[in-house]
């Protein structure tokens, strides 16, 4: 497989993984990793979990294709 085609195939997966890292970074900047007790922290947790779900779904689709 050509590296360029491989990168095209995994582009969305790499983007979702990077977004997960951004959510973790933002969550850790707000008083570290603790139970979310504000709306902002809860929103970050929800967005992180949605992104992880999309990442898992995308990995399953990419590996089965």
mmCIF file of C-alpha atoms in Angstrom:
data_model
loop_
_atom_site.group_PDB
_atom_site.id
_atom_site.type_symbol
_atom_site.label_atom_id
_atom_site.label_comp_id
_atom_site.label_asym_id
_atom_site.label_seq_id
_atom_site.Cartn_x
_atom_site.Cartn_y
_atom_site.Cartn_z
ATOM 1 C CA UNK A 1 0.000 0.000 0.000
ATOM 2 C CA UNK A 2 1.213 3.449 -0.902
ATOM 3 C CA UNK A 3 1.897 5.670 2.165
ATOM 4 C CA UNK A 4 -0.207 8.486 0.696
ATOM 5 C CA UNK A 5 -3.224 6.189 0.303
ATOM 6 C CA UNK A 6 -2.713 4.919 3.829
ATOM 7 C CA UNK A 7 -2.660 8.466 5.142
ATOM 8 C CA UNK A 8 -5.849 9.314 3.243
ATOM 9 C CA UNK A 9 -7.517 6.224 4.666
ATOM 10 C CA UNK A 10 -6.554 7.032 8.271
ATOM 11 C CA UNK A 11 -6.914 10.853 8.006
ATOM 12 C CA UNK A 12 -10.220 11.061 9.893
ATOM 13 C CA UNK A 13 -9.014 8.631 12.557
ATOM 14 C CA UNK A 14 -5.863 10.684 13.125
ATOM 15 C CA UNK A 15 -7.958 13.858 13.344
ATOM 16 C CA UNK A 16 -10.298 12.318 15.924
ATOM 17 C CA UNK A 17 -7.349 11.072 17.990
ATOM 18 C CA UNK A 18 -5.865 14.577 17.947
ATOM 19 C CA UNK A 19 -9.200 16.010 19.044
ATOM 20 C CA UNK A 20 -9.296 13.540 21.958
ATOM 21 C CA UNK A 21 -5.879 14.818 23.016
ATOM 22 C CA UNK A 22 -7.168 18.415 22.852
ATOM 23 C CA UNK A 23 -10.180 17.557 25.055
ATOM 24 C CA UNK A 24 -7.896 15.852 27.595
ATOM 25 C CA UNK A 25 -5.570 18.865 27.570
ATOM 26 C CA UNK A 26 -8.430 21.321 28.117
ATOM 27 C CA UNK A 27 -9.933 19.152 30.863
ATOM 28 C CA UNK A 28 -6.589 18.832 32.670
ATOM 29 C CA UNK A 29 -5.975 22.594 32.499
ATOM 30 C CA UNK A 30 -9.096 23.162 34.589
ATOM 31 C CA UNK A 31 -7.957 22.053 38.088
ATOM 32 C CA UNK A 32 -6.671 18.689 36.911
ATOM 33 C CA UNK A 33 -8.592 15.465 36.450
ATOM 34 C CA UNK A 34 -11.450 15.465 38.912
ATOM 35 C CA UNK A 35 -15.168 14.833 38.928
ATOM 36 C CA UNK A 36 -16.784 17.462 36.716
ATOM 37 C CA UNK A 37 -18.666 19.866 38.988
ATOM 38 C CA UNK A 38 -19.282 22.752 36.599
ATOM 39 C CA UNK A 39 -21.141 22.948 33.332
ATOM 40 C CA UNK A 40 -17.871 23.636 31.496
ATOM 41 C CA UNK A 41 -16.181 20.520 32.887
ATOM 42 C CA UNK A 42 -19.273 18.431 32.187
ATOM 43 C CA UNK A 43 -19.366 19.713 28.621
ATOM 44 C CA UNK A 44 -15.708 18.824 28.097
ATOM 45 C CA UNK A 45 -16.328 15.323 29.432
ATOM 46 C CA UNK A 46 -19.345 14.826 27.157
ATOM 47 C CA UNK A 47 -17.439 16.084 24.116
ATOM 48 C CA UNK A 48 -14.508 13.807 24.977
ATOM 49 C CA UNK A 49 -16.770 10.768 25.303
ATOM 50 C CA UNK A 50 -18.538 11.567 22.025
ATOM 51 C CA UNK A 51 -15.192 11.960 20.278
ATOM 52 C CA UNK A 52 -13.940 8.645 21.687
ATOM 53 C CA UNK A 53 -17.126 6.958 20.484
ATOM 54 C CA UNK A 54 -16.674 8.403 17.002
ATOM 55 C CA UNK A 55 -13.002 7.361 17.056
ATOM 56 C CA UNK A 56 -13.841 3.759 17.952
ATOM 57 C CA UNK A 57 -16.551 3.642 15.278
ATOM 58 C CA UNK A 58 -14.174 5.093 12.689
ATOM 59 C CA UNK A 59 -11.402 2.620 13.567
ATOM 60 C CA UNK A 60 -13.858 -0.272 13.199
ATOM 61 C CA UNK A 61 -14.983 0.996 9.791
ATOM 62 C CA UNK A 62 -11.435 1.666 8.589
ATOM 63 C CA UNK A 63 -10.090 -1.738 9.616
ATOM 64 C CA UNK A 64 -13.049 -3.619 8.141
ATOM 65 C CA UNK A 65 -12.841 -1.833 4.778
#
